[in-house]
Amino acid sequence: MADLPRCRRPGWDDIDRWASIVARKVLAAEAVPETIVGLTRGGWVPSRILADRLGVRRLVSLRAQHWGVTATPDGVASLTEGLSGPVDGHTVLIVDDITDTGESLALAAKHVLAAGPARVETATLLHIGRSSFVPTYFAEEIPRDAWAWIVFPWNYWEDLRSLAARAAAETPGIDAVRRTLLERCGLDVPREDLAWIGRTVALGRDPS
Ligand code: AMP
């Protein structure tokens, strides 16, 4: 059987609500940073939204890689591109979308600390209870036994492409893939979205 994880698909309203919760916590702690470090790729959009919310103009990036294609861990977490700008002497907030194992954020925090900042804190929108690293700020905790792959809006097409290809290997055809994604992943995907995916990924034919 194909590896098809349970998924949750938050919308932009959820993202906005979570970002607002995190921003409030940062403000309450009087910890608005001088620089936000956005972890690529998952932390890019949240870091830009938080920078906007908090009035932080300096945003730099750091690339961490851990998970390969959707919901498939890709060995140990590693930093594959360094900080895009200096952070020495700065108060820094490192931002990612979610902590799952926590390895990426732990590694990023260590890397940023070694660059000589005045303070380093971390923030994510979501935090899974099993994570070995607890961010300084997060909006919602997902209990470890409620683990799901979160299909964030900035990952939708990438996740759909990989999940649909896996489903098609088992049940070919757009309608069959659609049913499989609903039953196994809990994802209700519009038919036209799968038709779009089918332009670049072979989904096979529905039995006529
Ligand atoms: P981790 O090192 O396991 O904490 O996860 C690193 C990155 O992988 C996160 O920043 C996400 O971009 C992605 N990721 C890990 N687990 C999930 C999940 N359950 N849902 C969506 N994205 C995830």
PDB file of C-alpha atoms and ligand atoms in Angstrom:
ATOM      1  CA  MET A   1       0.000   0.000   0.000  1.00  0.00           C
ATOM      2  CA  ALA A   2       1.239   3.461  -0.894  1.00  0.00           C
ATOM      3  CA  ASP A   3       2.387   5.736   1.908  1.00  0.00           C
ATOM      4  CA  LEU A   4      -0.515   8.172   2.110  1.00  0.00           C
ATOM      5  CA  PRO A   5      -0.466  10.116   5.401  1.00  0.00           C
ATOM      6  CA  ARG A   6      -3.437  11.673   7.147  1.00  0.00           C
ATOM      7  CA  CYS A   7      -3.404  15.342   6.199  1.00  0.00           C
ATOM      8  CA  ARG A   8      -4.831  18.632   7.367  1.00  0.00           C
ATOM      9  CA  ARG A   9      -5.212  21.507   4.979  1.00  0.00           C
ATOM     10  CA  PRO A  10      -5.348  24.889   6.740  1.00  0.00           C
ATOM     11  CA  GLY A  11      -6.550  27.915   4.802  1.00  0.00           C
ATOM     12  CA  TRP A  12      -5.172  31.460   4.747  1.00  0.00           C
ATOM     13  CA  ASP A  13      -7.570  32.431   7.558  1.00  0.00           C
ATOM     14  CA  ASP A  14      -5.899  29.843   9.794  1.00  0.00           C
ATOM     15  CA  ILE A  15      -2.451  31.111   8.808  1.00  0.00           C
ATOM     16  CA  ASP A  16      -3.455  34.666   9.607  1.00  0.00           C
ATOM     17  CA  ARG A  17      -4.936  33.630  12.962  1.00  0.00           C
ATOM     18  CA  TRP A  18      -1.858  31.630  13.924  1.00  0.00           C
ATOM     19  CA  ALA A  19       0.504  34.425  12.859  1.00  0.00           C
ATOM     20  CA  SER A  20      -1.528  36.864  14.921  1.00  0.00           C
ATOM     21  CA  ILE A  21      -1.283  34.614  18.012  1.00  0.00           C
ATOM     22  CA  VAL A  22       2.493  34.308  17.605  1.00  0.00           C
ATOM     23  CA  ALA A  23       2.882  38.067  17.059  1.00  0.00           C
ATOM     24  CA  ARG A  24       0.869  38.807  20.210  1.00  0.00           C
ATOM     25  CA  LYS A  25       3.096  36.490  22.236  1.00  0.00           C
ATOM     26  CA  VAL A  26       6.240  38.186  20.901  1.00  0.00           C
ATOM     27  CA  LEU A  27       4.800  41.610  21.737  1.00  0.00           C
ATOM     28  CA  ALA A  28       3.712  40.490  25.206  1.00  0.00           C
ATOM     29  CA  ALA A  29       7.262  39.310  25.866  1.00  0.00           C
ATOM     30  CA  GLU A  30       8.575  42.679  24.610  1.00  0.00           C
ATOM     31  CA  ALA A  31      10.786  40.684  22.293  1.00  0.00           C
ATOM     32  CA  VAL A  32      10.285  42.238  18.863  1.00  0.00           C
ATOM     33  CA  PRO A  33      13.548  41.287  17.126  1.00  0.00           C
ATOM     34  CA  GLU A  34      15.815  43.412  14.950  1.00  0.00           C
ATOM     35  CA  THR A  35      16.175  40.568  12.461  1.00  0.00           C
ATOM     36  CA  ILE A  36      13.925  37.691  11.487  1.00  0.00           C
ATOM     37  CA  VAL A  37      15.571  34.601  10.053  1.00  0.00           C
ATOM     38  CA  GLY A  38      13.164  32.698   7.809  1.00  0.00           C
ATOM     39  CA  LEU A  39      13.939  29.010   7.368  1.00  0.00           C
ATOM     40  CA  THR A  40      13.524  27.993   3.767  1.00  0.00           C
ATOM     41  CA  ARG A  41      11.377  26.804   2.468  1.00  0.00           C
ATOM     42  CA  GLY A  42       8.531  26.281   4.951  1.00  0.00           C
ATOM     43  CA  GLY A  43       9.350  29.312   7.073  1.00  0.00           C
ATOM     44  CA  TRP A  44       9.551  31.847   4.267  1.00  0.00           C
ATOM     45  CA  VAL A  45       5.916  32.870   4.066  1.00  0.00           C
ATOM     46  CA  PRO A  46       5.335  32.802   7.855  1.00  0.00           C
ATOM     47  CA  SER A  47       8.512  34.840   8.417  1.00  0.00           C
ATOM     48  CA  ARG A  48       7.391  37.471   5.923  1.00  0.00           C
ATOM     49  CA  ILE A  49       3.944  37.646   7.515  1.00  0.00           C
ATOM     50  CA  LEU A  50       5.428  37.963  11.012  1.00  0.00           C
ATOM     51  CA  ALA A  51       7.911  40.606   9.851  1.00  0.00           C
ATOM     52  CA  ASP A  52       4.972  42.562   8.491  1.00  0.00           C
ATOM     53  CA  ARG A  53       2.887  42.113  11.661  1.00  0.00           C
ATOM     54  CA  LEU A  54       5.726  43.079  13.981  1.00  0.00           C
ATOM     55  CA  GLY A  55       7.170  45.890  11.868  1.00  0.00           C
ATOM     56  CA  VAL A  56      10.511  44.120  11.419  1.00  0.00           C
ATOM     57  CA  ARG A  57      12.215  45.284   8.256  1.00  0.00           C
ATOM     58  CA  ARG A  58      15.227  42.989   8.259  1.00  0.00           C
ATOM     59  CA  LEU A  59      14.536  39.486   6.997  1.00  0.00           C
ATOM     60  CA  VAL A  60      17.297  37.023   6.162  1.00  0.00           C
ATOM     61  CA  SER A  61      17.097  33.408   5.119  1.00  0.00           C
ATOM     62  CA  LEU A  62      18.690  30.137   6.123  1.00  0.00           C
ATOM     63  CA  ARG A  63      18.070  26.881   4.322  1.00  0.00           C
ATOM     64  CA  ALA A  64      17.361  23.730   6.295  1.00  0.00           C
ATOM     65  CA  GLN A  65      16.534  20.404   4.677  1.00  0.00           C
ATOM     66  CA  HIS A  66      15.058  17.452   6.434  1.00  0.00           C
ATOM     67  CA  TRP A  67      11.950  16.075   4.829  1.00  0.00           C
ATOM     68  CA  GLY A  68      12.101  14.916   1.212  1.00  0.00           C
ATOM     69  CA  VAL A  69       8.908  14.582  -0.783  1.00  0.00           C
ATOM     70  CA  THR A  70       5.685  15.051   1.200  1.00  0.00           C
ATOM     71  CA  ALA A  71       5.760  13.340   4.604  1.00  0.00           C
ATOM     72  CA  THR A  72       8.900  11.333   3.803  1.00  0.00           C
ATOM     73  CA  PRO A  73      11.847  12.040   6.132  1.00  0.00           C
ATOM     74  CA  ASP A  74      15.059  12.477   4.185  1.00  0.00           C
ATOM     75  CA  GLY A  75      17.703  11.287   6.662  1.00  0.00           C
ATOM     76  CA  VAL A  76      18.966  13.751   9.252  1.00  0.00           C
ATOM     77  CA  ALA A  77      18.231  17.461   9.138  1.00  0.00           C
ATOM     78  CA  SER A  78      20.968  19.577   7.573  1.00  0.00           C
ATOM     79  CA  LEU A  79      21.586  23.206   6.749  1.00  0.00           C
ATOM     80  CA  THR A  80      22.249  23.382   3.036  1.00  0.00           C
ATOM     81  CA  GLU A  81      22.622  27.150   2.622  1.00  0.00           C
ATOM     82  CA  GLY A  82      23.970  29.562   5.222  1.00  0.00           C
ATOM     83  CA  LEU A  83      22.536  32.844   6.500  1.00  0.00           C
ATOM     84  CA  SER A  84      21.921  35.294   3.684  1.00  0.00           C
ATOM     85  CA  GLY A  85      23.132  38.192   5.881  1.00  0.00           C
ATOM     86  CA  PRO A  86      24.947  38.934   9.158  1.00  0.00           C
ATOM     87  CA  VAL A  87      23.196  38.693  12.538  1.00  0.00           C
ATOM     88  CA  ASP A  88      26.078  39.506  14.910  1.00  0.00           C
ATOM     89  CA  GLY A  89      24.944  41.779  17.730  1.00  0.00           C
ATOM     90  CA  HIS A  90      21.290  41.541  16.610  1.00  0.00           C
ATOM     91  CA  THR A  91      18.258  40.299  18.473  1.00  0.00           C
ATOM     92  CA  VAL A  92      16.984  37.481  16.238  1.00  0.00           C
ATOM     93  CA  LEU A  93      13.770  35.526  15.820  1.00  0.00           C
ATOM     94  CA  ILE A  94      14.056  32.348  13.738  1.00  0.00           C
ATOM     95  CA  VAL A  95      10.760  31.435  12.083  1.00  0.00           C
ATOM     96  CA  ASP A  96       9.498  28.178  10.578  1.00  0.00           C
ATOM     97  CA  ASP A  97       6.025  26.868   9.748  1.00  0.00           C
ATOM     98  CA  ILE A  98       6.029  23.795  12.031  1.00  0.00           C
ATOM     99  CA  THR A  99       8.243  21.824  14.422  1.00  0.00           C
ATOM    100  CA  ASP A 100       7.744  18.104  13.878  1.00  0.00           C
ATOM    101  CA  THR A 101      10.871  16.255  14.979  1.00  0.00           C
ATOM    102  CA  GLY A 102      12.306  19.680  15.867  1.00  0.00           C
ATOM    103  CA  GLU A 103      15.648  18.844  14.303  1.00  0.00           C
ATOM    104  CA  SER A 104      15.596  21.608  11.702  1.00  0.00           C
ATOM    105  CA  LEU A 105      14.879  24.384  14.165  1.00  0.00           C
ATOM    106  CA  ALA A 106      17.368  23.026  16.719  1.00  0.00           C
ATOM    107  CA  LEU A 107      20.059  22.991  14.049  1.00  0.00           C
ATOM    108  CA  ALA A 108      19.140  26.459  12.832  1.00  0.00           C
ATOM    109  CA  ALA A 109      19.206  27.892  16.363  1.00  0.00           C
ATOM    110  CA  LYS A 110      22.669  26.429  16.924  1.00  0.00           C
ATOM    111  CA  HIS A 111      23.905  27.859  13.636  1.00  0.00           C
ATOM    112  CA  VAL A 112      22.500  31.334  14.315  1.00  0.00           C
ATOM    113  CA  LEU A 113      23.876  31.331  17.879  1.00  0.00           C
ATOM    114  CA  ALA A 114      27.338  30.658  16.491  1.00  0.00           C
ATOM    115  CA  ALA A 115      27.014  33.809  14.355  1.00  0.00           C
ATOM    116  CA  GLY A 116      27.182  36.041  17.475  1.00  0.00           C
ATOM    117  CA  PRO A 117      23.676  37.509  17.903  1.00  0.00           C
ATOM    118  CA  ALA A 118      22.626  39.454  21.030  1.00  0.00           C
ATOM    119  CA  ARG A 119      19.626  37.108  21.499  1.00  0.00           C
ATOM    120  CA  VAL A 120      18.040  34.202  19.640  1.00  0.00           C
ATOM    121  CA  GLU A 121      14.412  33.134  19.951  1.00  0.00           C
ATOM    122  CA  THR A 122      12.354  30.833  17.753  1.00  0.00           C
ATOM    123  CA  ALA A 123       8.769  30.794  16.506  1.00  0.00           C
ATOM    124  CA  THR A 124       6.530  28.466  14.537  1.00  0.00           C
ATOM    125  CA  LEU A 125       2.860  28.522  13.660  1.00  0.00           C
ATOM    126  CA  LEU A 126       2.368  24.894  14.737  1.00  0.00           C
ATOM    127  CA  HIS A 127       4.263  22.644  17.112  1.00  0.00           C
ATOM    128  CA  ILE A 128       3.845  18.876  17.242  1.00  0.00           C
ATOM    129  CA  GLY A 129       4.036  17.511  20.777  1.00  0.00           C
ATOM    130  CA  ARG A 130       6.653  14.885  19.874  1.00  0.00           C
ATOM    131  CA  SER A 131       9.194  17.524  18.802  1.00  0.00           C
ATOM    132  CA  SER A 132      12.482  17.433  20.680  1.00  0.00           C
ATOM    133  CA  PHE A 133      12.767  21.208  20.298  1.00  0.00           C
ATOM    134  CA  VAL A 134      10.131  23.549  21.733  1.00  0.00           C
ATOM    135  CA  PRO A 135       9.994  26.926  20.001  1.00  0.00           C
ATOM    136  CA  THR A 136       9.944  30.024  22.202  1.00  0.00           C
ATOM    137  CA  TYR A 137       6.613  31.002  20.592  1.00  0.00           C
ATOM    138  CA  PHE A 138       4.039  28.967  18.697  1.00  0.00           C
ATOM    139  CA  ALA A 139       0.325  29.347  18.041  1.00  0.00           C
ATOM    140  CA  GLU A 140      -1.015  25.805  18.404  1.00  0.00           C
ATOM    141  CA  GLU A 141       0.256  22.474  19.632  1.00  0.00           C
ATOM    142  CA  ILE A 142      -0.745  19.276  17.837  1.00  0.00           C
ATOM    143  CA  PRO A 143      -0.699  16.303  20.247  1.00  0.00           C
ATOM    144  CA  ARG A 144       1.764  13.633  19.113  1.00  0.00           C
ATOM    145  CA  ASP A 145      -1.028  11.082  18.640  1.00  0.00           C
ATOM    146  CA  ALA A 146      -2.859  13.521  16.327  1.00  0.00           C
ATOM    147  CA  TRP A 147       0.138  13.783  13.983  1.00  0.00           C
ATOM    148  CA  ALA A 148      -0.825  14.748  10.451  1.00  0.00           C
ATOM    149  CA  TRP A 149       0.949  16.111   7.419  1.00  0.00           C
ATOM    150  CA  ILE A 150      -0.023  19.765   7.216  1.00  0.00           C
ATOM    151  CA  VAL A 151      -0.692  20.862   3.658  1.00  0.00           C
ATOM    152  CA  PHE A 152       0.156  24.550   4.065  1.00  0.00           C
ATOM    153  CA  PRO A 153      -1.048  26.905   1.315  1.00  0.00           C
ATOM    154  CA  TRP A 154       2.587  27.436   0.232  1.00  0.00           C
ATOM    155  CA  ASN A 155       2.993  23.713  -0.258  1.00  0.00           C
ATOM    156  CA  TYR A 156      -0.340  22.759  -1.746  1.00  0.00           C
ATOM    157  CA  TRP A 157       0.659  21.932  -5.311  1.00  0.00           C
ATOM    158  CA  GLU A 158       3.899  20.263  -4.310  1.00  0.00           C
ATOM    159  CA  ASP A 159       2.110  18.066  -1.767  1.00  0.00           C
ATOM    160  CA  LEU A 160      -0.737  17.332  -4.133  1.00  0.00           C
ATOM    161  CA  ARG A 161       1.664  16.330  -6.912  1.00  0.00           C
ATOM    162  CA  SER A 162       3.455  13.853  -4.699  1.00  0.00           C
ATOM    163  CA  LEU A 163       0.357  12.450  -2.942  1.00  0.00           C
ATOM    164  CA  ALA A 164      -1.573  12.133  -6.215  1.00  0.00           C
ATOM    165  CA  ALA A 165       1.325  10.286  -7.871  1.00  0.00           C
ATOM    166  CA  ARG A 166       1.415   7.822  -4.956  1.00  0.00           C
ATOM    167  CA  ALA A 167      -2.352   7.355  -5.045  1.00  0.00           C
ATOM    168  CA  ALA A 168      -2.297   6.870  -8.831  1.00  0.00           C
ATOM    169  CA  ALA A 169       0.241   4.062  -8.505  1.00  0.00           C
ATOM    170  CA  GLU A 170      -2.428   2.215  -6.522  1.00  0.00           C
ATOM    171  CA  THR A 171      -5.681   3.462  -8.052  1.00  0.00           C
ATOM    172  CA  PRO A 172      -5.061   5.100 -11.457  1.00  0.00           C
ATOM    173  CA  GLY A 173      -7.333   7.769 -12.904  1.00  0.00           C
ATOM    174  CA  ILE A 174      -8.316  11.212 -11.690  1.00  0.00           C
ATOM    175  CA  ASP A 175     -11.594  10.152 -10.078  1.00  0.00           C
ATOM    176  CA  ALA A 176      -9.988   7.150  -8.376  1.00  0.00           C
ATOM    177  CA  VAL A 177      -7.101   9.308  -7.120  1.00  0.00           C
ATOM    178  CA  ARG A 178      -9.612  11.813  -5.810  1.00  0.00           C
ATOM    179  CA  ARG A 179     -11.426   9.098  -3.852  1.00  0.00           C
ATOM    180  CA  THR A 180      -8.184   7.653  -2.488  1.00  0.00           C
ATOM    181  CA  LEU A 181      -6.976  11.064  -1.297  1.00  0.00           C
ATOM    182  CA  LEU A 182     -10.292  11.625   0.459  1.00  0.00           C
ATOM    183  CA  GLU A 183     -10.422   8.205   2.120  1.00  0.00           C
ATOM    184  CA  ARG A 184      -6.764   7.805   3.067  1.00  0.00           C
ATOM    185  CA  CYS A 185      -5.509  11.372   3.536  1.00  0.00           C
ATOM    186  CA  GLY A 186      -8.738  13.138   4.446  1.00  0.00           C
ATOM    187  CA  LEU A 187      -8.141  15.589   1.598  1.00  0.00           C
ATOM    188  CA  ASP A 188     -11.117  16.742  -0.431  1.00  0.00           C
ATOM    189  CA  VAL A 189      -9.397  17.872  -3.619  1.00  0.00           C
ATOM    190  CA  PRO A 190     -11.304  19.618  -6.420  1.00  0.00           C
ATOM    191  CA  ARG A 191     -11.298  17.567  -9.618  1.00  0.00           C
ATOM    192  CA  GLU A 192      -9.866  20.486 -11.589  1.00  0.00           C
ATOM    193  CA  ASP A 193      -6.839  20.608  -9.283  1.00  0.00           C
ATOM    194  CA  LEU A 194      -6.091  16.967 -10.058  1.00  0.00           C
ATOM    195  CA  ALA A 195      -6.611  17.660 -13.755  1.00  0.00           C
ATOM    196  CA  TRP A 196      -3.960  20.378 -13.457  1.00  0.00           C
ATOM    197  CA  ILE A 197      -1.582  17.974 -11.669  1.00  0.00           C
ATOM    198  CA  GLY A 198      -2.292  15.426 -14.415  1.00  0.00           C
ATOM    199  CA  ARG A 199      -0.680  17.748 -16.943  1.00  0.00           C
ATOM    200  CA  THR A 200       2.740  17.134 -15.411  1.00  0.00           C
ATOM    201  CA  VAL A 201       2.348  13.862 -13.501  1.00  0.00           C
ATOM    202  CA  ALA A 202       0.958  10.662 -15.014  1.00  0.00           C
ATOM    203  CA  LEU A 203      -2.177   9.837 -13.016  1.00  0.00           C
ATOM    204  CA  GLY A 204      -3.394   7.105 -15.376  1.00  0.00           C
ATOM    205  CA  ARG A 205      -6.888   6.643 -16.760  1.00  0.00           C
ATOM    206  CA  ASP A 206     -10.129   6.030 -14.952  1.00  0.00           C
ATOM    207  CA  PRO A 207     -11.667   2.725 -16.044  1.00  0.00           C
ATOM    208  CA  SER A 208     -14.293   3.499 -18.711  1.00  0.00           C
TER     209      SER A 208
HETATM  210  P1  AMP B   1      11.374  18.906  11.475  1.00  0.00           P
HETATM  211  O1  AMP B   1      12.867  19.021  11.264  1.00  0.00           O
HETATM  212  O2  AMP B   1      10.964  17.460  11.541  1.00  0.00           O
HETATM  213  O3  AMP B   1      10.895  19.655  12.701  1.00  0.00           O
HETATM  214  O4  AMP B   1      10.608  19.478  10.203  1.00  0.00           O
HETATM  215  C1  AMP B   1      11.226  20.370   9.323  1.00  0.00           C
HETATM  216  C2  AMP B   1      10.336  20.937   8.250  1.00  0.00           C
HETATM  217  O5  AMP B   1       9.684  19.905   7.495  1.00  0.00           O
HETATM  218  C3  AMP B   1       9.212  21.825   8.729  1.00  0.00           C
HETATM  219  O6  AMP B   1       9.669  23.126   8.834  1.00  0.00           O
HETATM  220  C4  AMP B   1       8.178  21.697   7.622  1.00  0.00           C
HETATM  221  O7  AMP B   1       8.434  22.582   6.553  1.00  0.00           O
HETATM  222  C5  AMP B   1       8.349  20.273   7.193  1.00  0.00           C
HETATM  223  N1  AMP B   1       7.455  19.395   7.955  1.00  0.00           N
HETATM  224  C6  AMP B   1       7.828  18.496   8.896  1.00  0.00           C
HETATM  225  N2  AMP B   1       6.765  17.848   9.391  1.00  0.00           N
HETATM  226  C7  AMP B   1       5.673  18.377   8.797  1.00  0.00           C
HETATM  227  C8  AMP B   1       4.258  18.123   8.907  1.00  0.00           C
HETATM  228  N3  AMP B   1       3.774  17.232   9.764  1.00  0.00           N
HETATM  229  N4  AMP B   1       3.437  18.827   8.112  1.00  0.00           N
HETATM  230  C9  AMP B   1       3.926  19.727   7.223  1.00  0.00           C
HETATM  231  N5  AMP B   1       5.233  20.027   7.076  1.00  0.00           N
HETATM  232  C10 AMP B   1       6.110  19.355   7.866  1.00  0.00           C
END
